[in-house]
XYZ file of C-alpha atoms in Angstrom:
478
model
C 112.534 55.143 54.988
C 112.969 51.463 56.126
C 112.548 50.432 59.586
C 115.661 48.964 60.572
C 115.750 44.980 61.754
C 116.112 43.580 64.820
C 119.682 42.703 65.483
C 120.220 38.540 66.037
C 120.551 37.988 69.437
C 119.653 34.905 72.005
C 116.498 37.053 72.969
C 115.825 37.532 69.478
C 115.941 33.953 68.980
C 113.691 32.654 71.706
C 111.260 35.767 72.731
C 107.744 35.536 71.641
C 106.734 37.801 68.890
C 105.835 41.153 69.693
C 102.312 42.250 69.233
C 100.997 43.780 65.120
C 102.327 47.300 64.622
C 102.405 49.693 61.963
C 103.967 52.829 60.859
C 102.493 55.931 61.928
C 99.990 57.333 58.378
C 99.331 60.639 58.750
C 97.801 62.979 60.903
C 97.631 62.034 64.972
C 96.618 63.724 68.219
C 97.118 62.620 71.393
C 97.317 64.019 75.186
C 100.806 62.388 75.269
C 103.080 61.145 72.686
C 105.970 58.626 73.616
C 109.201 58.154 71.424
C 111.135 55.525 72.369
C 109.814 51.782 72.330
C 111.673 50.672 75.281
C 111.162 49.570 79.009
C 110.625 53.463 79.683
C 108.754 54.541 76.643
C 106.435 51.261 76.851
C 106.119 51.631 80.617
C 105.358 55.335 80.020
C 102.383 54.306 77.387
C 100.978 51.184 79.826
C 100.564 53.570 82.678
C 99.384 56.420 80.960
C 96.616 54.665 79.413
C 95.680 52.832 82.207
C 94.665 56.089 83.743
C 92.591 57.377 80.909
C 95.518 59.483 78.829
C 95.084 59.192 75.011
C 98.624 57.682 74.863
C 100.713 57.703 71.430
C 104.135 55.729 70.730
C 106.368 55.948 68.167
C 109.216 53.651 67.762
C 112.004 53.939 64.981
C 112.155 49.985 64.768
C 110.735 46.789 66.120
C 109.502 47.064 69.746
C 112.514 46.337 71.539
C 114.998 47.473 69.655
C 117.740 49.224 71.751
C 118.663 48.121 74.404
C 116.091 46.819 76.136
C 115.812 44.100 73.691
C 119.786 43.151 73.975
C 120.449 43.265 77.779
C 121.228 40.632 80.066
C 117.818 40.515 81.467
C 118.507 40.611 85.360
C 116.560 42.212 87.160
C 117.814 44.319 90.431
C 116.495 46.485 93.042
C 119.690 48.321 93.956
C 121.455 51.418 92.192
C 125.317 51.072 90.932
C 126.758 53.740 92.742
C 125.007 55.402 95.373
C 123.377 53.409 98.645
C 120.006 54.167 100.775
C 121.831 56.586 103.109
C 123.917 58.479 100.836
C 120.650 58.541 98.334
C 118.114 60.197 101.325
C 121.063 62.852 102.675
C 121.667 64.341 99.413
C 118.235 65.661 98.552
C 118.124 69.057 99.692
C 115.525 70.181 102.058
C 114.221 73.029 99.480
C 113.325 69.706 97.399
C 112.041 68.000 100.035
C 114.784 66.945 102.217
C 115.389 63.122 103.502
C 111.848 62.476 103.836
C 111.881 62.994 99.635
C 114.634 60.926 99.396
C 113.563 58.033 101.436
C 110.154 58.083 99.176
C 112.848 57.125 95.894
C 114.836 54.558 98.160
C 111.683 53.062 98.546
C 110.969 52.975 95.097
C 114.374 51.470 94.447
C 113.793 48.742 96.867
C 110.401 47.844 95.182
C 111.672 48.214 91.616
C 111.797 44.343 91.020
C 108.939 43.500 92.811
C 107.128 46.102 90.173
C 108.646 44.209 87.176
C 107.794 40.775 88.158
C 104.252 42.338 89.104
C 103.555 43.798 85.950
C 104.895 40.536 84.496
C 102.428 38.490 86.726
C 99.179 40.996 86.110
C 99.528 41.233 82.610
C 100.712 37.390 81.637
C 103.756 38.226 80.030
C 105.752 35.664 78.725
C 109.264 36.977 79.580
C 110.858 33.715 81.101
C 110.596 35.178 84.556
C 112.868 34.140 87.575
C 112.301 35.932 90.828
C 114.667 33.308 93.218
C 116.945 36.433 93.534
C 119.762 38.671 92.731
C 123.108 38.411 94.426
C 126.292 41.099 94.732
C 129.240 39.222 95.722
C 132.534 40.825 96.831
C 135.281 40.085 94.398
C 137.758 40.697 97.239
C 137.757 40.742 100.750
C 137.920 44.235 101.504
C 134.681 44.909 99.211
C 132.447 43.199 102.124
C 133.155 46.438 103.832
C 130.703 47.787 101.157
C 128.701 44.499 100.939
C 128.007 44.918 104.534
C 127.019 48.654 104.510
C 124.348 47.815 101.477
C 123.232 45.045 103.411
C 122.491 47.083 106.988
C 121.073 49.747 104.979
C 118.330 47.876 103.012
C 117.789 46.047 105.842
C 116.817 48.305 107.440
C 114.414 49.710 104.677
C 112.573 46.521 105.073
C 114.129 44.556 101.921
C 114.606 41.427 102.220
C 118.396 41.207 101.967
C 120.922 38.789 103.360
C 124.859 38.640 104.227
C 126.438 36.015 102.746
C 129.857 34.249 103.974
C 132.746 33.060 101.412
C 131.331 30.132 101.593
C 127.723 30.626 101.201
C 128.017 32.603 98.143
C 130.340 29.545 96.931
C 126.805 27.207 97.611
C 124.803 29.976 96.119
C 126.810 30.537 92.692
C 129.045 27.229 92.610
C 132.494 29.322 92.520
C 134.849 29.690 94.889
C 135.738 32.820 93.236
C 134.123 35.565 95.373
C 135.114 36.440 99.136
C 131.005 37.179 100.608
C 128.377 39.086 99.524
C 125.023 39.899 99.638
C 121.375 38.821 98.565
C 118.054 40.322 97.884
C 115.126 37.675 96.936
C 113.100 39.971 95.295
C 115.555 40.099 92.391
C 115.681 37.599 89.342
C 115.756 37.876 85.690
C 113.677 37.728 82.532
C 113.782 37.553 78.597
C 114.165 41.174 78.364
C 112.547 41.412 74.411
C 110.063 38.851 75.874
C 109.396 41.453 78.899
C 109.277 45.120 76.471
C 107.028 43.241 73.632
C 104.414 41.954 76.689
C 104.594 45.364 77.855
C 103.966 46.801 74.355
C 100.884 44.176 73.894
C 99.475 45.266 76.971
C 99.678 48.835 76.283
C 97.612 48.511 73.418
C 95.043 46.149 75.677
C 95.028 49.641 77.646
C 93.994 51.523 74.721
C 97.154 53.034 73.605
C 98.155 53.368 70.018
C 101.843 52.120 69.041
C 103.589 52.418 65.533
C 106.714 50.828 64.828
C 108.808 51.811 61.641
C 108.039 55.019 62.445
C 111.279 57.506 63.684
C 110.725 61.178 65.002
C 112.388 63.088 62.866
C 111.726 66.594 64.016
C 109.780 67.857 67.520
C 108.629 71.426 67.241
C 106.528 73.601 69.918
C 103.106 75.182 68.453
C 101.975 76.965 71.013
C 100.916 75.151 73.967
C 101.313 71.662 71.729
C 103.825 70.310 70.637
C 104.289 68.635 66.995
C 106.537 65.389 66.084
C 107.320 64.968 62.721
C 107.750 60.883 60.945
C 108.756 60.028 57.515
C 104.702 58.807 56.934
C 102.841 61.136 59.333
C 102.433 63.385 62.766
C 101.205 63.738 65.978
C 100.083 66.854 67.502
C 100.530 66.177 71.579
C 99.797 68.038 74.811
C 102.465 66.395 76.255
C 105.846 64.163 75.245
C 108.415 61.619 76.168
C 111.626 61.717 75.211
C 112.348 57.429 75.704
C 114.904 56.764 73.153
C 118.342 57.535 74.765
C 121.199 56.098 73.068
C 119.147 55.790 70.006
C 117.975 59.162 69.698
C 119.057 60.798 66.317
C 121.468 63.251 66.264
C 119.875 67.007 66.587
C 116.230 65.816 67.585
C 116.355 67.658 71.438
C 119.242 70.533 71.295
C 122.277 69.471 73.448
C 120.869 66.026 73.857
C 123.292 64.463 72.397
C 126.358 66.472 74.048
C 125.507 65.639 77.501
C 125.919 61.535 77.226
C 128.752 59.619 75.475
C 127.305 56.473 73.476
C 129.011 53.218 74.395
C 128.460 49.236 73.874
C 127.556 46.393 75.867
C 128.207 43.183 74.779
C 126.335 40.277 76.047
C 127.022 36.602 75.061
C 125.867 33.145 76.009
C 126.848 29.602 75.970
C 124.704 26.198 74.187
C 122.529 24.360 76.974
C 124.513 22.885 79.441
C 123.806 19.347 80.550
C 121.896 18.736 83.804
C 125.421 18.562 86.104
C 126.890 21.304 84.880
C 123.463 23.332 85.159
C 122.902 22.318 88.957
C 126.221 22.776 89.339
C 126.038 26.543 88.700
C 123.871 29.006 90.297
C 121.606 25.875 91.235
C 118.806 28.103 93.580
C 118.587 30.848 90.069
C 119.764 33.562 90.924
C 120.893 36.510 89.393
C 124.619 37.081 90.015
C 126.683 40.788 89.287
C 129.704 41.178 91.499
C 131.444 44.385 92.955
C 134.079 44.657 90.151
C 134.130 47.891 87.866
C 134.748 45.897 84.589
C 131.584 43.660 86.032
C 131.251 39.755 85.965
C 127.646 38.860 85.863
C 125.795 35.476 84.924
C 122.759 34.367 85.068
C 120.620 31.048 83.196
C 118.440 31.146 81.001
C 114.904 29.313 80.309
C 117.225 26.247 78.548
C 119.740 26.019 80.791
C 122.327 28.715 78.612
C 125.116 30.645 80.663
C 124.281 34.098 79.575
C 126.870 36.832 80.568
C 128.733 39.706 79.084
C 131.900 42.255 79.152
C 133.148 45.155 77.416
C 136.012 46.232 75.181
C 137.451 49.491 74.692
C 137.400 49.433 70.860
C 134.735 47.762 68.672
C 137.059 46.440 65.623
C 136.986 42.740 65.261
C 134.143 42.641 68.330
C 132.922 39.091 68.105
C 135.651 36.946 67.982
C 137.393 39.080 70.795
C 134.554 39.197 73.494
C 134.313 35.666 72.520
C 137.989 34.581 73.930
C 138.189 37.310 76.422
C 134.998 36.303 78.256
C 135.546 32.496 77.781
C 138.815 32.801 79.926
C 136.708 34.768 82.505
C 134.045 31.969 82.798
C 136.481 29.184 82.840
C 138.184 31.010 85.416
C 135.226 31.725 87.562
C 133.598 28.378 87.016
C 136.254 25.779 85.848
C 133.992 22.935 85.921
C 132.462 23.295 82.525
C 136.002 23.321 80.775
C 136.576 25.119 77.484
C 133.746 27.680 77.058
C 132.029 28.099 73.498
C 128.840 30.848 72.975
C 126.502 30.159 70.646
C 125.236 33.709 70.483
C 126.439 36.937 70.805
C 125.178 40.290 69.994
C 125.769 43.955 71.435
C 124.115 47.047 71.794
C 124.527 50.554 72.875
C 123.988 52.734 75.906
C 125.200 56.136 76.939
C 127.350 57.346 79.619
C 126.504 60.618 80.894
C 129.575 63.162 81.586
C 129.831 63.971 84.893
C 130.163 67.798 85.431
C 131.323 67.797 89.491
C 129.358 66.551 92.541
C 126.792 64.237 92.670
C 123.681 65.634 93.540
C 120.142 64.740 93.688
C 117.092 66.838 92.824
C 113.970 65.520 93.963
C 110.402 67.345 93.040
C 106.892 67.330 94.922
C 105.149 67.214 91.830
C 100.941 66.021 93.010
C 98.997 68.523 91.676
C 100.003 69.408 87.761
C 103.600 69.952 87.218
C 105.211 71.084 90.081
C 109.161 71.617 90.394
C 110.747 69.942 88.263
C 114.692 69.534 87.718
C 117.357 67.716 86.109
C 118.589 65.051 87.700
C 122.473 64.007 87.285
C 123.244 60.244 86.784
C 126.261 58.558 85.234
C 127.097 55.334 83.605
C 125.036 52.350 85.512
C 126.857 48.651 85.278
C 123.657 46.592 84.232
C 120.068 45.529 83.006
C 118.435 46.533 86.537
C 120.396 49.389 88.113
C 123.214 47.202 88.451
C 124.627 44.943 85.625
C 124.145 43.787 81.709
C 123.189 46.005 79.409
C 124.661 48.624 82.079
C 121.617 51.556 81.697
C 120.224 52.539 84.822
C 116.672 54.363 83.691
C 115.839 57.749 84.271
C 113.550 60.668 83.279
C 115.018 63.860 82.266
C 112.796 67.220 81.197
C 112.604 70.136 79.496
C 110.669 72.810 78.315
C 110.807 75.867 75.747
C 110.402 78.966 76.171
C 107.872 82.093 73.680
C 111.015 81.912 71.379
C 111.131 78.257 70.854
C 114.232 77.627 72.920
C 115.371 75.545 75.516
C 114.452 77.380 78.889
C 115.633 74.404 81.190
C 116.501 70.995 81.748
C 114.308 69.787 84.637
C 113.242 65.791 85.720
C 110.061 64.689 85.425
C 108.241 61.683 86.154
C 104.387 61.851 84.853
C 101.652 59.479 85.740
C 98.496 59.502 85.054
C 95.609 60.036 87.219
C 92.286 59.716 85.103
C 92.957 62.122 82.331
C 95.455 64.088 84.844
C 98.985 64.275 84.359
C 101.112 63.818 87.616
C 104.510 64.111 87.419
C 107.082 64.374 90.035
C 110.678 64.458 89.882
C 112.933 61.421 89.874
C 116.163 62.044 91.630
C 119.638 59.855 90.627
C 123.567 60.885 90.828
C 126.029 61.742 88.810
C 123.915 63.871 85.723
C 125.738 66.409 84.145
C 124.512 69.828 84.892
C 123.616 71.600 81.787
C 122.424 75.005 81.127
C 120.216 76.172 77.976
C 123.151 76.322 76.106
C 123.894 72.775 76.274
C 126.259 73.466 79.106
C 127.285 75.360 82.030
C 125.606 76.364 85.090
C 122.665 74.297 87.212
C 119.086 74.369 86.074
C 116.409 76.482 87.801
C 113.700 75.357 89.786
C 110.343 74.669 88.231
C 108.677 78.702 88.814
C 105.673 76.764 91.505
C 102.628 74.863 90.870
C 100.645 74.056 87.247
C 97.579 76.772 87.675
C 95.584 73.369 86.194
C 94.549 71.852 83.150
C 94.356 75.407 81.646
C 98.246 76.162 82.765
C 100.424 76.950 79.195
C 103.868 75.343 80.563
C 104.156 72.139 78.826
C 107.300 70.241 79.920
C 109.048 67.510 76.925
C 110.443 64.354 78.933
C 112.714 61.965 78.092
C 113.749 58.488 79.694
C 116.833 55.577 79.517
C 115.170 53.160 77.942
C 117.490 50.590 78.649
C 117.264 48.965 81.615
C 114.541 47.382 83.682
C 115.380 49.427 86.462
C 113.624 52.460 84.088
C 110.037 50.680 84.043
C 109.723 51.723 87.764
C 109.784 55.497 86.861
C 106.742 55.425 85.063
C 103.051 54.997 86.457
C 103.857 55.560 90.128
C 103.280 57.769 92.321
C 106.682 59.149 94.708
């Protein structure tokens, strides 16, 4: 089987090359095997072997290669849909109650700070901006929600900002938007630059990745579990899932039924001269507005107007998200005249069907595994929780029962502690609720605490690998 290429794409063209891999030869075992080489599976493998887990990744192509290498590469610490307050109320006090769901606001809040951390600690060259992310309001009665996310991070101690008509007009050089709102730990990166310096600092950490290497089958033998590649296997204690809209058909039962796969295209311009450059965005920042069908823009390392849309059909793609995105750019920032792009590319991510209510789950999850659930979370608008290649990250789990069969669909978040597995559950809206038959009624709580390293319930994971938002999940402890 051939490991397919990486797509062309501006990040393609200008990231640095990603560390030597190799396909997976024959038989493996590991304490935890990842699938997926993504933000979440990568972030998954750096943490784990940082604390001492015999860590295993296999990825179907290049690192990269979803859509964590195509995204528009902001980075921001805010979800799409739900705010602080309305995140903290809905965990239910079985689960934890608000004092749970605070514990994932804060995580939310420090997501970017994480990224540009790990960035920062490990050297990677990823083109990293942290001057900022920005919401505006793309009319004036969105500052009525503007406001509310700015009181209520505030308030959590980010460092956020209301801005006036006319100081998002400074800020982003348009006149276009009616306010907004601005959090400085936000920014934006290369996003292949940022997964193929986490991938070569994984393997600094001492855990083994092989490109060119697709799961092809996952079966349960006993308490281990047993993935099956076109070259070789891996018998694991543990595994993750991190492969989302690029998961093949039929590898997890149901997985594919619960999420609807969709593309993102992103697209960006030639360097703009100096004017035009300080004339746009001139302070950096990160910019995704308040608008369903979402304008975002943000600069690159040479001065390139990167940005994106959608389209409800894919035939004739490129030269239609060409003119339908020009006209939005020359409308939002007239100055530069006729637009041309000298790149685009897409790439896919999955909405998940929404089955009724929000709700979060939220586990405890210190000591072993510890209650686990599935979380519900639908379609995000971007590259951080918020806008490009429009995955928000999360961790779903399951595990199977004597039989071999799906017993529940439960989140989990693992970490490692020295050679201990911690996970805890991470709680996000909008998931559909899915029972073992792929559909149907909620799932049931984990049955209590691991009994210890000897305990026989052995959960399978998996994450969105397409956002940065996801590479907060991993290695942290709620």
């Amino acid at each position: 089987m051939t490991a397919p290429d990486l797509p062309p794409s501006l990040w393609a063209a200008t990231a640095p090359p990603p560390p030597e891999s190799r396909p997976l030869a024959g038989p493996a075992r590991a304490d935890v095997a990842v699938i997926g080489g993504g933000f979440t599976g990568l972030s998954a493998a750096l943490h784990l072997a940082e604390g001492g887990a015999d860590t295993l990744l296999l990825e179907a192509g290049p690192i990269g290669y979803g859509a964590s290498g195509r995204n528009n590469g902001q980075v921001i610490p805010n979800l799409s849909r739900l705010d602080p307050d309305d995140i903290a109320a809905r965990v239910t006090p079985e689960l934890g109650g608000r004092d749970k769901g605070e514990q994932l606001v804060g995580l939310i809040r420090d997501s970017a700070s994480l990224v540009f951390d790990l960035i920062r600690r490990h050297g990677i060259e990823a083109e990293a901006v942290q001057n900022g992310w920005m919401q505006p309001a793309h009319r004036p009665s969105r500052m009525a929600l503007v406001r509310k996310r700015a009181e209520q991070w505030g308030r959590r101690g980010a460092p956020v900002r209301l801005l006036d008509k006319a100081e998002v007009a400074a800020l982003s050089g348009s006149e276009f938007w009616d306010g907004g709102w601005e959090n400085r730990t936000g920014g934006r990166i290369n996003p292949l630059g940022f997964a193929r310096g986490l991938a070569a600092a994984a393997i600094g950490a001492g855990a083994r990745l092989h490109t060119g290497s697709p799961a092809t089958a996952i079966t349960r033998e006993g308490p281990s579990w047993r993935i099956t590649t076109p070259s070789g296997e891996v018998v694991a204690s543990r595994i993750i899932l991190a492969s989302h809209a690029y998961t093949p058909p039929g590898l997890w039962p149901g997985f594919e039924r619960s999420m609807v796969p969709v593309r993102s295209y992103q697209m960006a311009t030639a360097p703009l001269s100096d004017n035009l450059r300080r004339s746009i965005l001139p302070q950096g920042h990160a910019l995704s507005d308040t608008q369903g069908d979402l304008h975002f823009f943000r600069f690159d390392a040479a001065g390139r107007l990167v940005t994106g849309g959608g389209l409800i059909l894919p035939m004739g793609w490129d030269n239609r998200i060409r003119r339908r995105i020009a006209v939005r750019v020359e409308r939002v920032f007239p100055q530069l005249g006729p637009v041309r792009f000298s790149h685009a590319w897409w790439g896919l991510h999955r909405c998940h069907r929404r089955q009724g209510a929000a709700s979060l789950r939220a586990g405890a999850g210190r000591a072993g595994l510890e209650r686990l659930q599935w979380p519900r979370r639908g379609a995000g608008d971007g590259a951080g929780a918020g806008d490009g290649a429009r995955q928000p990250g999360h961790a779903a789990a399951r595990d199977r029962g004597a039989g071999g069969e799906p017993a529940a669909h439960r989140a989990a978040w693992l970490r490692a502690a020295g050679r201990r597995l911690e996970p805890g559950a991470v709680p996000l809206e909008g998931w559909p609720r899915l029972s073992a038959a792929g559909q149907g009624a909620a799932p049931p709580v984990w049955p209590g605490p691991s009994t210890g390293p000897g305990d026989k319930r052995q959960a399978l994971c998996w994450s969105g690998a397409a956002s940065l938002f996801s590479v907060m999940y991993l290695g942290r402890p709620i």
